[in-house]
Short mmCIF file of C-alpha atoms and ligand atoms in Angstrom, two decimals:
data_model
loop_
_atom_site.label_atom_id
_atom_site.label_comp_id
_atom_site.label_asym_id
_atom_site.label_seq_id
_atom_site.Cartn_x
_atom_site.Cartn_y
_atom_site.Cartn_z
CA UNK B 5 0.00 0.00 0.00
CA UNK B 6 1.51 3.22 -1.05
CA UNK B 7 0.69 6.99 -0.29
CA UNK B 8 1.09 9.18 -3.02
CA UNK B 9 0.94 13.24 -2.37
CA UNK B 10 -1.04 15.96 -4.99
CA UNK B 11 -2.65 13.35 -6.87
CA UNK B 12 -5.04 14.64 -9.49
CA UNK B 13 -8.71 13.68 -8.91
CA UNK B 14 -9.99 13.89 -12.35
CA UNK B 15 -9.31 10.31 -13.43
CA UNK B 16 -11.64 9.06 -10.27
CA UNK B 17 -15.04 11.63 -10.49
CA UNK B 18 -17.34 10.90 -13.03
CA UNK B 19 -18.01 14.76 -12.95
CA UNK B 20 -14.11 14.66 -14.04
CA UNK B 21 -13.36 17.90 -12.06
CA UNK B 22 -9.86 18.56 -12.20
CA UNK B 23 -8.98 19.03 -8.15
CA UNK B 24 -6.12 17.46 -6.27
CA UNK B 25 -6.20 14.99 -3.25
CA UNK B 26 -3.17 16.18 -0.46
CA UNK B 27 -2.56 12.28 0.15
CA UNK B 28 -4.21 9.28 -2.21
CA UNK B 29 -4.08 5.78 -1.61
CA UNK B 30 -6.12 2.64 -2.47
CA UNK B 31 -6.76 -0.19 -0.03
CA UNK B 32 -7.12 -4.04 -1.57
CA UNK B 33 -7.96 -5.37 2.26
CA UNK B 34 -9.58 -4.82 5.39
CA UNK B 35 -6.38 -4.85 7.11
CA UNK B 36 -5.26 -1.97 4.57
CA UNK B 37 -8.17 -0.06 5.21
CA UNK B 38 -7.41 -0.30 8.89
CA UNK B 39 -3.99 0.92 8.74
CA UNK B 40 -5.05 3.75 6.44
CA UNK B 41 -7.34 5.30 9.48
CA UNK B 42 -3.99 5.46 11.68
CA UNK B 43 -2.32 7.14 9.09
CA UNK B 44 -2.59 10.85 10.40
CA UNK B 45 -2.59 9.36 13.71
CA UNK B 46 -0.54 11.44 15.41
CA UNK B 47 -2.16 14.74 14.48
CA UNK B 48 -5.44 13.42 13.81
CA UNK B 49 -6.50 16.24 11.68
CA UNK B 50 -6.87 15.17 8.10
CA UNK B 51 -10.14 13.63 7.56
CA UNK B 52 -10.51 10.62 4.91
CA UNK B 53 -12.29 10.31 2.09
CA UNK B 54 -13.39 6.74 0.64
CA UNK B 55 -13.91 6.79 -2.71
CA UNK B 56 -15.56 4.53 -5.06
CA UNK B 57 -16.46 4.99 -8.48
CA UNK B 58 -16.81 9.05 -7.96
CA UNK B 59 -20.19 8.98 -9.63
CA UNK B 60 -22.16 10.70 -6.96
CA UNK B 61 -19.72 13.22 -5.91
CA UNK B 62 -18.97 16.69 -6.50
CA UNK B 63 -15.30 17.95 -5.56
CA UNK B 64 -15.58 22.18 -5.22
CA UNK B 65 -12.18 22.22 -4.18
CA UNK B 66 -8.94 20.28 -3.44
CA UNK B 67 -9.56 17.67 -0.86
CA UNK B 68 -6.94 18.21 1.98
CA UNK B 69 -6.87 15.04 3.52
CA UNK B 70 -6.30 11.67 2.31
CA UNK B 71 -8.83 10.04 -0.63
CA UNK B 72 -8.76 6.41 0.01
CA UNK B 73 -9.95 4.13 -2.89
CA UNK B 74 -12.11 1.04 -2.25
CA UNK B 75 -10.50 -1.86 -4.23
CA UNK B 76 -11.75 -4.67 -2.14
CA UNK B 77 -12.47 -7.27 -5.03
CA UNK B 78 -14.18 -10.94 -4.55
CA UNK B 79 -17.94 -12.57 -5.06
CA UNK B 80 -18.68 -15.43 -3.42
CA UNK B 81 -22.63 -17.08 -3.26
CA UNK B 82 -22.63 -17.87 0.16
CA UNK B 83 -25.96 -19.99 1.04
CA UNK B 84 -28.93 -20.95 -0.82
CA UNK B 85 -32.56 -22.54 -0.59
CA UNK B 86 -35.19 -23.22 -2.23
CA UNK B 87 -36.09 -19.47 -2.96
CA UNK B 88 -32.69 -17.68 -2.93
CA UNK B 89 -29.06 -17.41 -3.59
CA UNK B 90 -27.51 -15.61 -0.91
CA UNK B 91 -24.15 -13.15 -3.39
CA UNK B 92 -21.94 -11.70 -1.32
CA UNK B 93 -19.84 -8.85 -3.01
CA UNK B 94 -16.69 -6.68 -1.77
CA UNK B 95 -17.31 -3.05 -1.73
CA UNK B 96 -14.69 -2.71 -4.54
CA UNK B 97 -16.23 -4.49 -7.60
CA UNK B 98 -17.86 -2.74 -10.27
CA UNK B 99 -21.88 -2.67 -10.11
CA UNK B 100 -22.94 -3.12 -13.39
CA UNK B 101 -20.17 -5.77 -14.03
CA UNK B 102 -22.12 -7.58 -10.56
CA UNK B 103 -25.17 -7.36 -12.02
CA UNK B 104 -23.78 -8.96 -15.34
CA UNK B 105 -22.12 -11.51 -13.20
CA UNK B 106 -25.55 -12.05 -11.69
CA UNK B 107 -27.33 -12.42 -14.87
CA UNK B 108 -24.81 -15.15 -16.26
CA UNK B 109 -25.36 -16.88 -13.04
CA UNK B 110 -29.37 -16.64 -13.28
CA UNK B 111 -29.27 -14.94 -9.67
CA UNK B 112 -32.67 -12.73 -10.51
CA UNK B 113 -33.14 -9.07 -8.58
CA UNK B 114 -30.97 -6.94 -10.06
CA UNK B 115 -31.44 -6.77 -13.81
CA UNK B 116 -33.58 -3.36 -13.64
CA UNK B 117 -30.22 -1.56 -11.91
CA UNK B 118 -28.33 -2.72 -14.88
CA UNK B 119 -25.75 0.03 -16.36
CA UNK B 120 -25.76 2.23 -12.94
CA UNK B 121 -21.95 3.94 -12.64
CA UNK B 122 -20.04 3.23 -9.66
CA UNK B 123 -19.02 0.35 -6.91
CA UNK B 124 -21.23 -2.07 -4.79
CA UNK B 125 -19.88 0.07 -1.44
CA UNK B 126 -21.37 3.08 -2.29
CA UNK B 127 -24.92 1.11 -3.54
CA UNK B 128 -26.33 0.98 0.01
CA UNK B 129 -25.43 4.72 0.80
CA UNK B 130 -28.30 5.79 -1.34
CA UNK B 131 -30.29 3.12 -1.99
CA UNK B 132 -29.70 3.09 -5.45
CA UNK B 133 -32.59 3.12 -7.73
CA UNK B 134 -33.99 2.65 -11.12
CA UNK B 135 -36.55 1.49 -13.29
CA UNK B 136 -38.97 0.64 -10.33
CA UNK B 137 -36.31 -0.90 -8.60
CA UNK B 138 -34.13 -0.04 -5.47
CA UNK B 139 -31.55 -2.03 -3.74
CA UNK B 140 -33.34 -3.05 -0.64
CA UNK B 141 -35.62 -4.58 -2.28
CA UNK B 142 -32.91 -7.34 -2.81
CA UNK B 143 -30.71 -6.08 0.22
CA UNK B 144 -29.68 -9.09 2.59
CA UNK B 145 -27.04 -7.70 4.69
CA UNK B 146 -24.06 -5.38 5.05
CA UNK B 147 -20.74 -5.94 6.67
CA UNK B 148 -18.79 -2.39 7.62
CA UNK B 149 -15.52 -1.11 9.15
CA UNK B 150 -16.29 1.05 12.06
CA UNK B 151 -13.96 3.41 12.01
CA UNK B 152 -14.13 4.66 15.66
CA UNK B 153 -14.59 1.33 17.26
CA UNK B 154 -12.54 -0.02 14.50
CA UNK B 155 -13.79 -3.41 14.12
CA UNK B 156 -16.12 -4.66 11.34
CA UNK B 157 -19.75 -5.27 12.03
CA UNK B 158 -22.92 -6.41 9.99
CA UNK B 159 -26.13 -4.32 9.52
CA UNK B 160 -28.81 -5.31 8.44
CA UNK B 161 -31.86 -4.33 6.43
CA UNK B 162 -33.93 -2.58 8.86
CA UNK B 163 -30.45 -1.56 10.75
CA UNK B 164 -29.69 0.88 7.26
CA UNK B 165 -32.84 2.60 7.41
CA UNK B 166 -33.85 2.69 3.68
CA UNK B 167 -35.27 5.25 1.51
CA UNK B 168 -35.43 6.83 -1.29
CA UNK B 169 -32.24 7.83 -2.17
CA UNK B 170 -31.13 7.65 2.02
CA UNK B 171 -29.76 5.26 4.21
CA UNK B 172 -28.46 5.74 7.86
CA UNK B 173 -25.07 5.90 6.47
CA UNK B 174 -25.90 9.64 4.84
CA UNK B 175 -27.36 10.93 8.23
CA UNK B 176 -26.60 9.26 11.71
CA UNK B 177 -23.44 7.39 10.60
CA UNK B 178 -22.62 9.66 8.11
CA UNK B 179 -18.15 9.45 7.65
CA UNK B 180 -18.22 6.91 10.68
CA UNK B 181 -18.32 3.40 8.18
CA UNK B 182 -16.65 1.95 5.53
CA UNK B 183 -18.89 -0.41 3.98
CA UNK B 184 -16.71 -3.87 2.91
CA UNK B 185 -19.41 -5.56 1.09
CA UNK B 186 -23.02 -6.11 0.74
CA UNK B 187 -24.97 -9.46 0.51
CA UNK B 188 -28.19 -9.36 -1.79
CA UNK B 189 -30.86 -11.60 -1.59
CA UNK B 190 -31.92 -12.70 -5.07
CA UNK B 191 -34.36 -15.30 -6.61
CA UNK B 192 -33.83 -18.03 -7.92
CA UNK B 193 -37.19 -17.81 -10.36
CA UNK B 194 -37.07 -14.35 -11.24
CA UNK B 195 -39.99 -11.95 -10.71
CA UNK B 196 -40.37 -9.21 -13.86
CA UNK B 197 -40.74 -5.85 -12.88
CA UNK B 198 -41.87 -4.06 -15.68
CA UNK B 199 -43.53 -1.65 -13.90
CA UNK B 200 -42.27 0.94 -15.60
CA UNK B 201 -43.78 1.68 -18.97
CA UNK B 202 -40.93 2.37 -20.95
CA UNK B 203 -39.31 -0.97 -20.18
CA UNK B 204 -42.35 -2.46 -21.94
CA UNK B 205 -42.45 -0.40 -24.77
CA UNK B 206 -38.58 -0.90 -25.05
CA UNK B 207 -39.23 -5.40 -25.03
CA UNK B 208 -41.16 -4.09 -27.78
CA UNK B 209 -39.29 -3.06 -29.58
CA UNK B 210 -36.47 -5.51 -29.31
CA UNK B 211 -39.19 -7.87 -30.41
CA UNK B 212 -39.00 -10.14 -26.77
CA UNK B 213 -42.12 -11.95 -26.53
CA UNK B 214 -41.12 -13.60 -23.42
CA UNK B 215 -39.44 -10.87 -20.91
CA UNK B 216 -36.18 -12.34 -19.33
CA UNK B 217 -33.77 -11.01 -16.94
CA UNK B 218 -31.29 -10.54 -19.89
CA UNK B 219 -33.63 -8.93 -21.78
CA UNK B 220 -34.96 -6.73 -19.25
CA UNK B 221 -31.40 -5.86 -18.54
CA UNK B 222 -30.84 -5.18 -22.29
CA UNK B 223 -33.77 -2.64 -22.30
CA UNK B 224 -32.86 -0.60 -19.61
CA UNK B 225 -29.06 -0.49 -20.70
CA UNK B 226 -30.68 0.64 -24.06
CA UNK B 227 -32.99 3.26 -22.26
CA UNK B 228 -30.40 4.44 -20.44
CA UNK B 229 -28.11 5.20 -22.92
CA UNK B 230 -30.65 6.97 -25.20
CA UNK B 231 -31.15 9.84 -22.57
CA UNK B 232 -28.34 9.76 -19.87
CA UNK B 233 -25.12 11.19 -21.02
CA UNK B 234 -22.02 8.51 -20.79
CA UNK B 235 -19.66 9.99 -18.17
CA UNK B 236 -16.59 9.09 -20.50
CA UNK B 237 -17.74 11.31 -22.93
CA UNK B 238 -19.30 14.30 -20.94
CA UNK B 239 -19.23 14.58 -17.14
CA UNK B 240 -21.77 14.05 -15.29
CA UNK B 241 -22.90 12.37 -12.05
CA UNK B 242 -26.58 11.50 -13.14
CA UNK B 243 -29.32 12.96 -11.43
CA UNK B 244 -28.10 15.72 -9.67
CA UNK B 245 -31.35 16.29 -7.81
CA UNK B 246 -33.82 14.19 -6.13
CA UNK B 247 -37.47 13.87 -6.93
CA UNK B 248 -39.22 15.93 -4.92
CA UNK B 249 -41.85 14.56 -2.45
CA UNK B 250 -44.88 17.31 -2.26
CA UNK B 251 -48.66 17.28 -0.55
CA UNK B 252 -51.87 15.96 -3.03
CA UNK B 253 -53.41 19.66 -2.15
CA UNK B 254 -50.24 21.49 -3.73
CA UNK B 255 -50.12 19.07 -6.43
CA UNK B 256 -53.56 19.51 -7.43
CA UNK B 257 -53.19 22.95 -7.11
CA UNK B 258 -50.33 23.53 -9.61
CA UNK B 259 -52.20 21.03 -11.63
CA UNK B 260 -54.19 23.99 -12.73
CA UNK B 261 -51.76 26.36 -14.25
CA UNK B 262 -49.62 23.79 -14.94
CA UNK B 263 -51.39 20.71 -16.54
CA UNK B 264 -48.70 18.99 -18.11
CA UNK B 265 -46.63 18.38 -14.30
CA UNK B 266 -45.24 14.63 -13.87
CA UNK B 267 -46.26 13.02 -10.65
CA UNK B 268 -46.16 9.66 -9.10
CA UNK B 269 -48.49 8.90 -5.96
CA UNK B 270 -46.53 8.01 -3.17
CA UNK B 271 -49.59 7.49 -0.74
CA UNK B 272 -53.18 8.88 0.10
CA UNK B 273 -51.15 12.38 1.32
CA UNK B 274 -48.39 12.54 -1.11
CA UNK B 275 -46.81 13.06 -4.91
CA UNK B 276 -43.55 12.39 -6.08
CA UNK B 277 -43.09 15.12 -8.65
CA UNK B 278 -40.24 14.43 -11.76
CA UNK B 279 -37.52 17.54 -10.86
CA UNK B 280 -36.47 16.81 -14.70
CA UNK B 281 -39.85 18.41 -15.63
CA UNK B 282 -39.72 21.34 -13.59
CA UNK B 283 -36.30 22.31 -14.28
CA UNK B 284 -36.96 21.68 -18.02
CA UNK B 285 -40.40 24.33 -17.39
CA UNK B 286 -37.81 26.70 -15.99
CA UNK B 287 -36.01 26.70 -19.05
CA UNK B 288 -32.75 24.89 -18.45
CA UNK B 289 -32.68 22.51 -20.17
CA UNK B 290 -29.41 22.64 -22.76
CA UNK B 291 -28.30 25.52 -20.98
CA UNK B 292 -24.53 26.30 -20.91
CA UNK B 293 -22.55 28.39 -19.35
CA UNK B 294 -18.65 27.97 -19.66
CA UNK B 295 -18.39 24.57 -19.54
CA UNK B 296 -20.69 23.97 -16.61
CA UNK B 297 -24.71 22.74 -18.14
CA UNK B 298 -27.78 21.18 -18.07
CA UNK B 299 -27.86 18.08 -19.77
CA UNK B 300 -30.13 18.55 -23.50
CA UNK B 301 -31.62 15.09 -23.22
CA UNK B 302 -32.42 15.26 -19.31
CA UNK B 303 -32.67 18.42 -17.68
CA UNK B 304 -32.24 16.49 -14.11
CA UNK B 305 -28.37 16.07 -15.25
CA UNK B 306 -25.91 18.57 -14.78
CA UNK B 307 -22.62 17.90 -17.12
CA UNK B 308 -19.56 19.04 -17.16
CA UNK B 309 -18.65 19.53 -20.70
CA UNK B 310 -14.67 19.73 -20.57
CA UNK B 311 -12.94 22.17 -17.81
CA UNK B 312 -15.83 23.75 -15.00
CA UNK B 313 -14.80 24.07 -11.93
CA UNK B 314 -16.79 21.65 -9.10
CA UNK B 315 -18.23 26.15 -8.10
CA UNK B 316 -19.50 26.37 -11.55
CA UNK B 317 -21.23 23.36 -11.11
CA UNK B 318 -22.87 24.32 -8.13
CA UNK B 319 -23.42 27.73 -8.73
CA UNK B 320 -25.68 26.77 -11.93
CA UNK B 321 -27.17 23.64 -9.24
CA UNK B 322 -28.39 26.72 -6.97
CA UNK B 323 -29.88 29.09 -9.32
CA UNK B 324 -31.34 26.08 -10.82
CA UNK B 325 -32.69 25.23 -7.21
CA UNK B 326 -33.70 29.46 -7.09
CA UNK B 327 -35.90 29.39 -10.44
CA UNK B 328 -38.04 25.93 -9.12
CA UNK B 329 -38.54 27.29 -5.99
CA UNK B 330 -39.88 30.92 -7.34
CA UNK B 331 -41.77 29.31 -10.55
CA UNK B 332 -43.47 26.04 -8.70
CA UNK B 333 -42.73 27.02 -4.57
CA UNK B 334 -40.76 23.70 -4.34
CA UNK B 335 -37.54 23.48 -2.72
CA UNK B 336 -35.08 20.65 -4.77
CA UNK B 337 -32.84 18.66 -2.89
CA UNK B 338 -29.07 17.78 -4.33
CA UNK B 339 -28.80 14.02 -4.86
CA UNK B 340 -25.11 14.43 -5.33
CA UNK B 341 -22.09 14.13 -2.89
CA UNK B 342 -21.15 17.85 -2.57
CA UNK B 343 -16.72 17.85 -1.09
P1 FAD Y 5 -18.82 7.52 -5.02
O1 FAD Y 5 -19.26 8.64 -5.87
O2 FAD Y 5 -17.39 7.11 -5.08
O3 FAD Y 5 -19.21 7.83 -3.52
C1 FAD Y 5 -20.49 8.33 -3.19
C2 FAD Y 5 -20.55 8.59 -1.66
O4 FAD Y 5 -20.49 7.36 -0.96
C3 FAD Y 5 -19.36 9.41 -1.14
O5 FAD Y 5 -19.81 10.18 -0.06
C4 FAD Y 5 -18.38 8.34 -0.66
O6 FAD Y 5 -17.50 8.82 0.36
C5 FAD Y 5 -19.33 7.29 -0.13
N1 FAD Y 5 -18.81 5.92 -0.28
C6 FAD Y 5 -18.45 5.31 -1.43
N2 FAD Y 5 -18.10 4.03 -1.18
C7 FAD Y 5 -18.23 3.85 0.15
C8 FAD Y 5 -18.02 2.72 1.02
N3 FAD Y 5 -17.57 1.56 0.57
N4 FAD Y 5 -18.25 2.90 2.35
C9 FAD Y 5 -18.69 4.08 2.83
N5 FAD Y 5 -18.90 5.18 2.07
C10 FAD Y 5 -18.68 5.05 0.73
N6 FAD Y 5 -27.85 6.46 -8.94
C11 FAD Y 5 -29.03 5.81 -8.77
O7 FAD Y 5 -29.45 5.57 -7.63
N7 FAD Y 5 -29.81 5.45 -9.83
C12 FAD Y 5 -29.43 5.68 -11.10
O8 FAD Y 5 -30.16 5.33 -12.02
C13 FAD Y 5 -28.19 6.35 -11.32
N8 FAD Y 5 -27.79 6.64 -12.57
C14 FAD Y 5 -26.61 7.29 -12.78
C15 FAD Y 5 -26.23 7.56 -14.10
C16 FAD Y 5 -25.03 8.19 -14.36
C17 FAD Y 5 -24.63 8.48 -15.79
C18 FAD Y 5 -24.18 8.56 -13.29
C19 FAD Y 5 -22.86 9.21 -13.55
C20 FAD Y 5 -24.57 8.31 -11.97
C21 FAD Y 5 -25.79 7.67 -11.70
N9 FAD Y 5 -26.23 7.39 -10.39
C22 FAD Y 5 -27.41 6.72 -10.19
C23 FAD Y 5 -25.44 7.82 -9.23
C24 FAD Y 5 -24.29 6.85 -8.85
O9 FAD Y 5 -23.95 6.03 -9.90
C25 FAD Y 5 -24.66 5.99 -7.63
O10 FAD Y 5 -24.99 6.79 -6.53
C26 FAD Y 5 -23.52 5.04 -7.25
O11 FAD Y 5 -23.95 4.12 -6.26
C27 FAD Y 5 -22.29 5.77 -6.71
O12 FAD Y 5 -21.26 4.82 -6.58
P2 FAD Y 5 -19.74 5.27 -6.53
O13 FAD Y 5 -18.94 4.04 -6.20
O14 FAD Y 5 -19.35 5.98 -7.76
O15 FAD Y 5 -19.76 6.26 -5.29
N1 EPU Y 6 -38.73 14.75 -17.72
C1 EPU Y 6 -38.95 15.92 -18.37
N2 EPU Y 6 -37.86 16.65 -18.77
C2 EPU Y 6 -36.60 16.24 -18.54
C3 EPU Y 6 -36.38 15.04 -17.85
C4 EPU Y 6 -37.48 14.28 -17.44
O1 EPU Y 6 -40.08 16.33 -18.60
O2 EPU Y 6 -35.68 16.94 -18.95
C5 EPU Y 6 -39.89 13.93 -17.34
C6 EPU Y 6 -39.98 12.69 -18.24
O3 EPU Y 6 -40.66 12.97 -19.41
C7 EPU Y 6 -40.70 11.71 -17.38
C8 EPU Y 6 -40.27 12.08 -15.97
O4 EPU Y 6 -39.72 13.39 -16.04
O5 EPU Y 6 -42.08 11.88 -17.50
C9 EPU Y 6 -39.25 11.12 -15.36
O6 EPU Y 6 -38.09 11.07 -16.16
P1 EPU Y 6 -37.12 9.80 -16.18
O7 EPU Y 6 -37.90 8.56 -16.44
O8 EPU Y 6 -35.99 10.11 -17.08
O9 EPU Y 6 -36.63 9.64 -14.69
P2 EPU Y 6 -36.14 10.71 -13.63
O10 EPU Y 6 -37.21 10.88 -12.60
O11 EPU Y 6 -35.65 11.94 -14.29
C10 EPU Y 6 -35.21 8.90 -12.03
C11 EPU Y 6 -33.99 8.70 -11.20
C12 EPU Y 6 -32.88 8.13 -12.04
C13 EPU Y 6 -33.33 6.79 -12.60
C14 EPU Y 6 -34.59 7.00 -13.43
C15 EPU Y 6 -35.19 5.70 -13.90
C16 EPU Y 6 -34.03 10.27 -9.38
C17 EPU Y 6 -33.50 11.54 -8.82
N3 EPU Y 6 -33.58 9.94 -10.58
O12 EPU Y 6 -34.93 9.91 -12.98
O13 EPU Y 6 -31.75 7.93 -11.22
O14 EPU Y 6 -32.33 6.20 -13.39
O15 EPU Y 6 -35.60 7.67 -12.63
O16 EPU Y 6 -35.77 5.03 -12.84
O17 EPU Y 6 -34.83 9.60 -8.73
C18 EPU Y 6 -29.78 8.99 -10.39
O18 EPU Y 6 -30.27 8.87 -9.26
O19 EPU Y 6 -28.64 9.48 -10.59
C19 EPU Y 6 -30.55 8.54 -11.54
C20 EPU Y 6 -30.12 8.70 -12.80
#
């Protein structure tokens, strides 16, 4: 395990902001990891980052501390029954290469998160989500490195506090684990969700008569890539916003002078409203300014088109943030990791 000093950070953001780490290391072990959290020891005042893929972060400026990289590598299936095939999977592995692993192996569960950027550690933080599915819907359990008692310990389902887009490990334990790898529950006869109408019109397309988990996985890669910009060609982090959650009443009522709003019922009280929409309504969409934008094919995306700066970025995020609130009265949340 080596320590390198001033490392550049735009290889390891999908956002590829050009900032620089004071100290830069990757671990391939617990152990590693371990000895990486005594590094400053003796002062104790550099905090550590872990990174992942860098697809849900946002660097604003150079990170003075040390950016440790996850490479903790290995899948194992670890039990099964009658139902289920237990997959355990380090922190450190690819997602979308898992859930192609998965696939091959006919482990069902996953196939709607297909083509999602990023590592299995960071999957939990957020509950990643897409296409009607989220990970705890498949989420077994969790093993961690507690980096104050600084032993590893399991959580749970109920024990990461799910939602959408949350987890205990943004709030409560936010900085205090490092999660080592995640165990997913996932059927052995698969379940189709095809909840979501574009998958379906998508199997159409490809001409599947009977939906599969590879071909459900082949029309959400193909959805995905006709409207979400591929980080390797223009930054981005995905959505940079979450949905926001709003009462029936104020739905309804913007309803009226706006009848073309997106919503999804949540329950009897509330609406899930698509952010995309109302930024789009406010005019953003294909907006540019420098280098920092809004993405032409989804307004949701912010994209870095060759040099902003992590400010420009966020700048443009908060008058974006400004013009909802005045035009619609509702307050947008970032989705994205903000250093
Ligand atoms: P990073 O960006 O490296 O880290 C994110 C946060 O988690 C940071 O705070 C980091 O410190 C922390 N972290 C990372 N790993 C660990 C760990 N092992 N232990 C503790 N903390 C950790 N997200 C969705 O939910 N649904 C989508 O459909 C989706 N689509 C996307 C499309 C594109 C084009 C892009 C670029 C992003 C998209 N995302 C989506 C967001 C992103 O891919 C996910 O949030 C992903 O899980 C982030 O993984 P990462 O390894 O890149 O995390
Ligand atoms: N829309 C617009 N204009 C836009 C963008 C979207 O009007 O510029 C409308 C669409 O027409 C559609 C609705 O908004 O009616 C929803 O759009 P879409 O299906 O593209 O999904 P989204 O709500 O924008 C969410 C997730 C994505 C996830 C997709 C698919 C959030 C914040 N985003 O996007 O997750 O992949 O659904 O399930 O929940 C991410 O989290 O990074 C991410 C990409």
């Amino acid at each position: 395990m080596q320590i390198q000093e001033n490392i550049s950070l735009k290889p390891y953001n999908t956002f590829a902001i050009d900032v620089t780490a004071k100290y830069f290391s990757s671990f391939t072990s617990t152990d590693e990891l371990a000895e990486l959290f005594l590094f400053d020891e003796a002062k104790r005042t550099l905090p550590v980052l872990i990174l992942g893929g860098g697809s849900n972060i946002l660097f604003t400026q150079n990170y003075n501390g040390l950016v440790a990289k996850n490479e903790l590598k290995g899948i194992t299936l670890i039990k099964e029954n009658a139902e289920h095939n237990y997959v355990k999977c380090a922190a450190g592995e690819n997602w979308h290469a898992f859930v192609m692993h998965c696939i091959d192996n006919n482990y069902a569960g996953l196939e709607n998160l297909s083509l999602i950027p990023g590592n299995v550690g960071a999957s939990p933080m957020q509950n990643i989500g897409a296409y009607g599915v989220e990970i705890k819907d498949v989420f077994y359990e969790l093993e961690a490195w507690d980096t104050k008692d600084r032993k590893l310990v399991n959580f749970s389902k109920s024990d990461c506090e799910f939602g959408y887009r949350e987890s205990v490990f943004k709030h409560k334990y936010k900085s205090r684990f490092v999660i080592t790898s995640v165990t997913f529950q996932l059927n052995k006869k698969p379940v189709f969700n095809t909840s979501y109408g574009a998958i379906q019109e998508e199997l159409q397309k490809m001409q599947v008569a009977e939906p599969s988990i590879k071909a459900i996985s082949q029309a959400v890669i193909n959805i995905r890539q006709s409207k979400l910009p591929d980080p390797k060609v223009i930054g981005n982090a995905g959505s940079f916003f979450k949905n926001p959650t709003i009462k029936n009443a104020q739905f309804e009522q913007l309803k009226t002078s706006f009848p073309g709003i997106v919503g999804y019922t949540v329950n009897s009280e509330q609406v899930k409203v698509a952010a995309g929409w109302l930024i789009e309504h406010c005019n953003w969409k294909s907006y540019r300014k420098g280098d920092a934008g809004c993405h032409a094919k989804q307004a949701l995306v912010l994209v870095n088109y060759d040099n902003a700066k992590g400010d420009e970025i966020l700048t443009l995020s908060t008058e974006i943030m400004n013009s909802v609130e005045k035009k619609f009265g509702i307050i947008l949340e970032r989705e994205v990791n903000i250093i």
